[in-house]
PDB file of C-alpha atoms in Angstrom:
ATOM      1  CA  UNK R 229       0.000   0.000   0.000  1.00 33.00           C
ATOM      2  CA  UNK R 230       2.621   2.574  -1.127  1.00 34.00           C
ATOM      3  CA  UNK R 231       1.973   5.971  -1.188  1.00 38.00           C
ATOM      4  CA  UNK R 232      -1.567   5.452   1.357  1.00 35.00           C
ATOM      5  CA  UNK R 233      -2.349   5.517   4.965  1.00 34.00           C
ATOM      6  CA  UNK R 234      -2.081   2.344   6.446  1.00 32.00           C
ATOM      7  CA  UNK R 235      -5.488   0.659   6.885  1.00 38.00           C
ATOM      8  CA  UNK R 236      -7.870   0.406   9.968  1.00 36.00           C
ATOM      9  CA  UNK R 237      -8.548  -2.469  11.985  1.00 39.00           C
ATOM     10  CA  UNK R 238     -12.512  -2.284  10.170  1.00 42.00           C
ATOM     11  CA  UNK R 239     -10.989  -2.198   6.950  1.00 47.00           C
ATOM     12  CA  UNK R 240      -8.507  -4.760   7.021  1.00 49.00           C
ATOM     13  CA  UNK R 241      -9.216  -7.986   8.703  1.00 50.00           C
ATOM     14  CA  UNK R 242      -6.142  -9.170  11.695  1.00 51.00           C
ATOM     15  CA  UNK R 243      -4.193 -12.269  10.913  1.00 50.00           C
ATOM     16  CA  UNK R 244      -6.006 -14.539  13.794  1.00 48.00           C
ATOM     17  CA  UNK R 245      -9.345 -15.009  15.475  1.00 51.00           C
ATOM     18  CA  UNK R 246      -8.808 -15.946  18.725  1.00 59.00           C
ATOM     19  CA  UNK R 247      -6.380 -19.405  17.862  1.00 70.00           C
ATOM     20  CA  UNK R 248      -7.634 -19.205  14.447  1.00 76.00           C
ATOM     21  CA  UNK R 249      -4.880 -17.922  11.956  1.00 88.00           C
ATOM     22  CA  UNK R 250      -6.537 -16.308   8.990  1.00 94.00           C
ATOM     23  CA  UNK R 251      -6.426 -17.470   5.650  1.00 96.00           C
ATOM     24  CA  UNK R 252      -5.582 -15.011   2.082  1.00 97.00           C
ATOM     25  CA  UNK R 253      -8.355 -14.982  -0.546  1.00 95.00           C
ATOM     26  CA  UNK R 254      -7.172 -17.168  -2.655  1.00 95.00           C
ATOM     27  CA  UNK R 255      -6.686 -20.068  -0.771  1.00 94.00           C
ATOM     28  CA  UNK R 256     -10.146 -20.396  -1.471  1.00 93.00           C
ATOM     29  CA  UNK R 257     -11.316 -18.904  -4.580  1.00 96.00           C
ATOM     30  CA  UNK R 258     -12.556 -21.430  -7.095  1.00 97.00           C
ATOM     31  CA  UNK R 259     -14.261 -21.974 -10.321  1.00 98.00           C
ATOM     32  CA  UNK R 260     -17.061 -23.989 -11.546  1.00 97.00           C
ATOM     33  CA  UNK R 261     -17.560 -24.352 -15.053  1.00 97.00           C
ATOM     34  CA  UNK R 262     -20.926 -26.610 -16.705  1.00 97.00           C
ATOM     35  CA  UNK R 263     -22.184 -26.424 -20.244  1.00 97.00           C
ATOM     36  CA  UNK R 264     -25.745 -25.714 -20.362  1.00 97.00           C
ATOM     37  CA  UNK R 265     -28.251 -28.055 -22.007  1.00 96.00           C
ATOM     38  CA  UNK R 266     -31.909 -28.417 -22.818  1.00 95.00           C
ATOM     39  CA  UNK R 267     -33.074 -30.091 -19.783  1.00 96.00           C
ATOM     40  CA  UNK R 268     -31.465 -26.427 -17.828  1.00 96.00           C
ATOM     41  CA  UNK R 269     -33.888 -24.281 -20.130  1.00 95.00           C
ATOM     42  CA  UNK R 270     -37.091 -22.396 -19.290  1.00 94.00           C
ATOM     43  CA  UNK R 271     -40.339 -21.459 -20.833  1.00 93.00           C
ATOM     44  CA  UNK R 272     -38.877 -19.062 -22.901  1.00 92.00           C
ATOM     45  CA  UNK R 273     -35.661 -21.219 -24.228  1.00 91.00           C
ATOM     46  CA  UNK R 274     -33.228 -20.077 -22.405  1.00 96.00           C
ATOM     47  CA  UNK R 275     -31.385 -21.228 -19.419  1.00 97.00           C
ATOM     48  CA  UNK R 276     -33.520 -21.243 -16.542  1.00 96.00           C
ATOM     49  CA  UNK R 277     -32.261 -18.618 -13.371  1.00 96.00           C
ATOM     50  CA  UNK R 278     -32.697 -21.878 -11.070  1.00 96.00           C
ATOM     51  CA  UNK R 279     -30.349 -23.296 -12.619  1.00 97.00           C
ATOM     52  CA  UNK R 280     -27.647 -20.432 -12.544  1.00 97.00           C
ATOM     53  CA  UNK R 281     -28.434 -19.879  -8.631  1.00 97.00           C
ATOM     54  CA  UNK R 282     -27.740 -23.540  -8.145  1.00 97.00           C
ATOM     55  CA  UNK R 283     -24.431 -23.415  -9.870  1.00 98.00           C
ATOM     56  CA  UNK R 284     -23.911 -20.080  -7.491  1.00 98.00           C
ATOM     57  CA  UNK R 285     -25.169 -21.841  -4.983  1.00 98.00           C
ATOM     58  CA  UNK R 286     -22.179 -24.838  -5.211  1.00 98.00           C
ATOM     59  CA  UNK R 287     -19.228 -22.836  -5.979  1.00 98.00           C
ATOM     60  CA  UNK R 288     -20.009 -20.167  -3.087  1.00 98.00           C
ATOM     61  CA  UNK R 289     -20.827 -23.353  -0.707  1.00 98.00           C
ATOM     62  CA  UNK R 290     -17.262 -24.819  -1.734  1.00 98.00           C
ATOM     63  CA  UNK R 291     -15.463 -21.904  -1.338  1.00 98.00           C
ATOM     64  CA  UNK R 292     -17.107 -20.934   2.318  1.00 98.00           C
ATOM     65  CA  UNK R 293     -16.121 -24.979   3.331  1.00 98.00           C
ATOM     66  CA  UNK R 294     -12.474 -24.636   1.622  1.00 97.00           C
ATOM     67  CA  UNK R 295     -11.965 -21.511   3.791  1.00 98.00           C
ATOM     68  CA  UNK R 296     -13.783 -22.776   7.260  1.00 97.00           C
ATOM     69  CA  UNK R 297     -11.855 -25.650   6.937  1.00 96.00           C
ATOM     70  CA  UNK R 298     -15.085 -28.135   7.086  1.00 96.00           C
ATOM     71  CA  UNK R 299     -19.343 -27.739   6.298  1.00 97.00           C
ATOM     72  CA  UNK R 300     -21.270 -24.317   6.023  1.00 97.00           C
ATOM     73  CA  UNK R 301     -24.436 -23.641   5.326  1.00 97.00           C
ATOM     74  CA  UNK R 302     -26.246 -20.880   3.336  1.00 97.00           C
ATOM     75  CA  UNK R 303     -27.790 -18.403   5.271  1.00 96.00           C
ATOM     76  CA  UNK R 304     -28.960 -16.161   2.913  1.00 94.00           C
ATOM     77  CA  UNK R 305     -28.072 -15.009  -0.957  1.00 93.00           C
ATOM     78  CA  UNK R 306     -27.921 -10.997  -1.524  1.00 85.00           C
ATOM     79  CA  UNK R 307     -28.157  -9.071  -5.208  1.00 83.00           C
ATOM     80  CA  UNK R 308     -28.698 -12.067  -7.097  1.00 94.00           C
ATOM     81  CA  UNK R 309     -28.413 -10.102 -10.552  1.00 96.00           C
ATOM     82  CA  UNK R 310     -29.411 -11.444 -13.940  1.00 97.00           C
ATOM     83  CA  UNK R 311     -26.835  -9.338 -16.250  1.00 97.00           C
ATOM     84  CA  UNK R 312     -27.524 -11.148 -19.682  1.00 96.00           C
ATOM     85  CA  UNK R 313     -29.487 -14.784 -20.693  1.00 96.00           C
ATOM     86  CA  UNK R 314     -27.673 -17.576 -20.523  1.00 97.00           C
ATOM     87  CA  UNK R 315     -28.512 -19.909 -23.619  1.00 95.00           C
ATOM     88  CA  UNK R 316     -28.743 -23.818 -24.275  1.00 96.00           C
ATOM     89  CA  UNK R 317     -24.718 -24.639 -25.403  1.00 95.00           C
ATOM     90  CA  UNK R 318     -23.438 -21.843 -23.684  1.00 96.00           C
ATOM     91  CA  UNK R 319     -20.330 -22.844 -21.218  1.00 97.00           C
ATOM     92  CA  UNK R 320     -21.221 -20.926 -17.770  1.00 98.00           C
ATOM     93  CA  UNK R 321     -18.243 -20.479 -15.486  1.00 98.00           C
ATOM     94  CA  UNK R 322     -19.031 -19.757 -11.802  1.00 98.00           C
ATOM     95  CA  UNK R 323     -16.128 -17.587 -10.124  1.00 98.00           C
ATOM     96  CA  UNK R 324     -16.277 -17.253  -6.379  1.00 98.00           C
ATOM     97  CA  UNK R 325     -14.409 -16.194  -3.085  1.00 98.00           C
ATOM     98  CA  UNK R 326     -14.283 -15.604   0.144  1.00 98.00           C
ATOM     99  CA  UNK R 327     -15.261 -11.858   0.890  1.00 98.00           C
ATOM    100  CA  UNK R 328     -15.326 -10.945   4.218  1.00 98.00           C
ATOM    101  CA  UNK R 329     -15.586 -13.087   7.476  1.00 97.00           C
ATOM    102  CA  UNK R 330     -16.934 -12.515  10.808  1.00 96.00           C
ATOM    103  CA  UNK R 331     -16.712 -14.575  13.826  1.00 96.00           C
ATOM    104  CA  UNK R 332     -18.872 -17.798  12.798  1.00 97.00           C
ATOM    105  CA  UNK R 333     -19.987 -16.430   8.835  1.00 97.00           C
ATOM    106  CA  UNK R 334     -18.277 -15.449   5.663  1.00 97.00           C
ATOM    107  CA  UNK R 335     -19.703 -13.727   2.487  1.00 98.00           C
ATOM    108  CA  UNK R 336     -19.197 -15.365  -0.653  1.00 98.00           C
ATOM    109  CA  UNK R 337     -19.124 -13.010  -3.981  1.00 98.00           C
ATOM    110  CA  UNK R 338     -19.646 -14.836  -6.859  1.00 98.00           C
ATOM    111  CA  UNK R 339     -19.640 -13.745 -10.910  1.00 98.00           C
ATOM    112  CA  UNK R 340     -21.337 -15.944 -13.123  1.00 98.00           C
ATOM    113  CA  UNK R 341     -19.515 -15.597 -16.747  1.00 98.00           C
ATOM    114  CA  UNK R 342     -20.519 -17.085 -20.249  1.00 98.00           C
ATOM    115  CA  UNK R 343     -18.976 -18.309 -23.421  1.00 97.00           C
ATOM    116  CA  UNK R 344     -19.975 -20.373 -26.717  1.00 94.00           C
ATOM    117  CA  UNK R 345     -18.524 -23.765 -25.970  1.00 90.00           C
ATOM    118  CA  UNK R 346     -17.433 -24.018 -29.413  1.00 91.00           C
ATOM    119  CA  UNK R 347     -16.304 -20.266 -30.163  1.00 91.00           C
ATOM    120  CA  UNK R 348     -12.943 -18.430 -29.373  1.00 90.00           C
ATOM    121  CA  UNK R 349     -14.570 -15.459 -28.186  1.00 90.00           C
ATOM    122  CA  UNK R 350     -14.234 -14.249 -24.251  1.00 94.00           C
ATOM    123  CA  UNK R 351     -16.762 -14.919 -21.896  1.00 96.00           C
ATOM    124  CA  UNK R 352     -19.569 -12.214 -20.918  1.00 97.00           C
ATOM    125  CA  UNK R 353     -20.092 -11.846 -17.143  1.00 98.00           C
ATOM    126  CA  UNK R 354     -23.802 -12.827 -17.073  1.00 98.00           C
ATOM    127  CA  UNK R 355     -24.193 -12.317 -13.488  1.00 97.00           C
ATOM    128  CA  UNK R 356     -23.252 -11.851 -10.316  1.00 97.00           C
ATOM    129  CA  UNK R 357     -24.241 -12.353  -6.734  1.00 97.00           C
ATOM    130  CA  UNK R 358     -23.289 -12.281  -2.874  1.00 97.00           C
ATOM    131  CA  UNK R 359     -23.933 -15.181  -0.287  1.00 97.00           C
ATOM    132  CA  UNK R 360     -23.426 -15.081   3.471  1.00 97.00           C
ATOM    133  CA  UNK R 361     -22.846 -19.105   4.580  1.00 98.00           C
ATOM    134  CA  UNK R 362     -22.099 -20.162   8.776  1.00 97.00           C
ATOM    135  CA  UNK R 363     -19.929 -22.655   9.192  1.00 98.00           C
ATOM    136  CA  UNK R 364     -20.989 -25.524  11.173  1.00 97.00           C
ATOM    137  CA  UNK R 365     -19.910 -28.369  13.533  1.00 96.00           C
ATOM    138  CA  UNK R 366     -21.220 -31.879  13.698  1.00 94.00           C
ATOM    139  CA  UNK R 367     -24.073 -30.738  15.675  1.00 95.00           C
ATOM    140  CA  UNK R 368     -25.129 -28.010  13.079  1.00 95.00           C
ATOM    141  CA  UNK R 369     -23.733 -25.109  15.477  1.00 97.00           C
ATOM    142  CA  UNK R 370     -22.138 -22.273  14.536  1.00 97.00           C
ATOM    143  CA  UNK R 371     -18.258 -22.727  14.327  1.00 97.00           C
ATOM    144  CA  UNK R 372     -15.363 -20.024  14.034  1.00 97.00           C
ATOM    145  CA  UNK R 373     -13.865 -19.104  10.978  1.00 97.00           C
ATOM    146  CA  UNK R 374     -10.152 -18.026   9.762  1.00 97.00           C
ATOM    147  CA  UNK R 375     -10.374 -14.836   9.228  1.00 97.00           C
ATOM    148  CA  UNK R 376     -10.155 -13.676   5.655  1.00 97.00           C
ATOM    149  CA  UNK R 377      -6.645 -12.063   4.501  1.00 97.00           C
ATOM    150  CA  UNK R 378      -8.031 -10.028   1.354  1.00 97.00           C
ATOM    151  CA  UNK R 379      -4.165 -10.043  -0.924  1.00 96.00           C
ATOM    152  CA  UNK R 380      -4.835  -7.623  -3.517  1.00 96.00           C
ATOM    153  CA  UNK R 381      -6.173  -3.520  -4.012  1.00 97.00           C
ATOM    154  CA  UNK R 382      -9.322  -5.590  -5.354  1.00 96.00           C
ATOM    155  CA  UNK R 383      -9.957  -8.365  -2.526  1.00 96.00           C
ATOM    156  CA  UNK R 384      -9.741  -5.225  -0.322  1.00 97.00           C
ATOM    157  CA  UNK R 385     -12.290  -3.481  -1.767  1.00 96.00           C
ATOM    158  CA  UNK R 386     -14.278  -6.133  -1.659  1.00 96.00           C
ATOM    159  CA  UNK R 387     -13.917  -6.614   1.836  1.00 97.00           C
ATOM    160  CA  UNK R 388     -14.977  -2.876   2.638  1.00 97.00           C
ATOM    161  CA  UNK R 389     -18.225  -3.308   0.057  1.00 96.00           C
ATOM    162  CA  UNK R 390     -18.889  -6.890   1.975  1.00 95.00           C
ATOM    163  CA  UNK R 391     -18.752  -4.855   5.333  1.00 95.00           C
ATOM    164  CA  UNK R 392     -21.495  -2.276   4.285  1.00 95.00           C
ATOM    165  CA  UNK R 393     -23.784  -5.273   2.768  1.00 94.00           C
ATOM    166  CA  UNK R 394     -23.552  -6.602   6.303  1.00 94.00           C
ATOM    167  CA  UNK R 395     -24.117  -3.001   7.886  1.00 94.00           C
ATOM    168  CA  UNK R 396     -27.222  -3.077   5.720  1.00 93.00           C
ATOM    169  CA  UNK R 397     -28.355  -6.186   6.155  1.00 91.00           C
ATOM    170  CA  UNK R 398     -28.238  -6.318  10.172  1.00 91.00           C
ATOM    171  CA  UNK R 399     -30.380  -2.564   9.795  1.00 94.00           C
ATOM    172  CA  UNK R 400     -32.737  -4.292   7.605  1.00 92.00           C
ATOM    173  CA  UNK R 401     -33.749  -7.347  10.241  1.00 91.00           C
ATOM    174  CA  UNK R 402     -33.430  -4.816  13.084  1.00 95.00           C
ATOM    175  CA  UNK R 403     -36.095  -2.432  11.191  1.00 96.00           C
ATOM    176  CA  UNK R 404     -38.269  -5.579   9.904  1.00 94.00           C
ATOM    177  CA  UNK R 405     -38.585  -7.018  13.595  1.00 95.00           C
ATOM    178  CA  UNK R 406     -39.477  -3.500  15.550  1.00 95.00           C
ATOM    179  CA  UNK R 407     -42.152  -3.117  13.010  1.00 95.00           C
ATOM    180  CA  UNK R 408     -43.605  -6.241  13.944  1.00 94.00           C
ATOM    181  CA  UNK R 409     -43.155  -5.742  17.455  1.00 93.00           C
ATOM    182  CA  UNK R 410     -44.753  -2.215  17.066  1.00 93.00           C
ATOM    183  CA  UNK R 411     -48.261  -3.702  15.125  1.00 93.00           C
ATOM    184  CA  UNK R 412     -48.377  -6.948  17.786  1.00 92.00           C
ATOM    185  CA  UNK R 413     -48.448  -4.044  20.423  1.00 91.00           C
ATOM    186  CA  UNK R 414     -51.129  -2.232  18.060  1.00 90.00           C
ATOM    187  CA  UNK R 415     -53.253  -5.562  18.158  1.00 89.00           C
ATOM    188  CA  UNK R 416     -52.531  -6.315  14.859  1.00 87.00           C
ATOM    189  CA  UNK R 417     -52.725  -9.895  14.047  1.00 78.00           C
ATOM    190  CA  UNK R 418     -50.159 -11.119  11.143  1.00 66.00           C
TER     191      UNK R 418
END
């Protein structure tokens, strides 16, 4: 970081958690890649956006287990974003990695790209989205995770962007659940 004030402890993640030791990005980061057939299409012929948030859905899940060292779940999925259709022989690569952790939960970003399997041309980014997954033990509770050592200009701005999704999110539920409490103390029956 020549040339820039060093970074705070919000903006940068330590090197442990607790005993933990943290882990860089791309220890992580993986690819899945699938070629898209008939039986992936929808109404309309193209491929169907189930079948693109499943593929999300796997490479996020094996990148939040590579980097927790064991099983995570998904707790939610954030911005899913349909950029451009997807089409029956198109081969779909799914790009993920570890963006940010916190003590038990990690977000995933993920870019969906696509390419004729049988043309020389680059791939289109045809989507993207952003998955927050716990890591588990045996007993399906909540385990700690390495923290997340983002290595380049570009895994640490997405670190700071995965810290504001979070900020949001946590507002969101807070505001969701006091407006519920407020209309059960109005009598309000949902």
């Amino acid at each position: 970081m020549t040339g820039q004030a060093p970074a705070t402890e919000s903006e940068i993640p330590g090197q442990t958690t607790g005993d933990v030791p943290g882990k860089p990005t791309s220890a992580s980061r993986t690819t899945l890649s699938h070629i898209m057939t008939h039986s992936d299409t929808n109404l309309l012929g193209t491929v169907h956006g189930g079948v693109i948030m499943k593929l999300v859905d796997d490479a996020a899940g094996a990148v939040a287990g590579r980097h927790s060292g064991g099983p995570a779940v998904t707790a939610s999925m954030d911005e899913m974003a349909f950029l451009e259709p997807v089409r029956v022989g198109d081969l779909v690569h799914v790009k993920a990695q570890v963006n940010w952790t916190g003590r038990t939960s990690m977000e995933v970003g993920v870019r969906v790209l696509a390419e004729r399997w049988n043309e020389s041309t680059p791939p289109t980014q045809v989507g993207s989205a952003y998955l927050v997954f716990t890591a588990v033990d045996a007993d399906g509770k909540p385990r700690t995770v390495p923290p997340v050592l983002p290595e380049t200009e570009r895994d640490k701005r997405r670190y700071q962007e995965a810290q504001i999704r979070r900020t949001h999110r946590l507002a969101r539920r807070r505001a969701i659940m006091e407006l519920r409490e407020k209309r059960v103390a109005e009598g309000h029956q949902d």
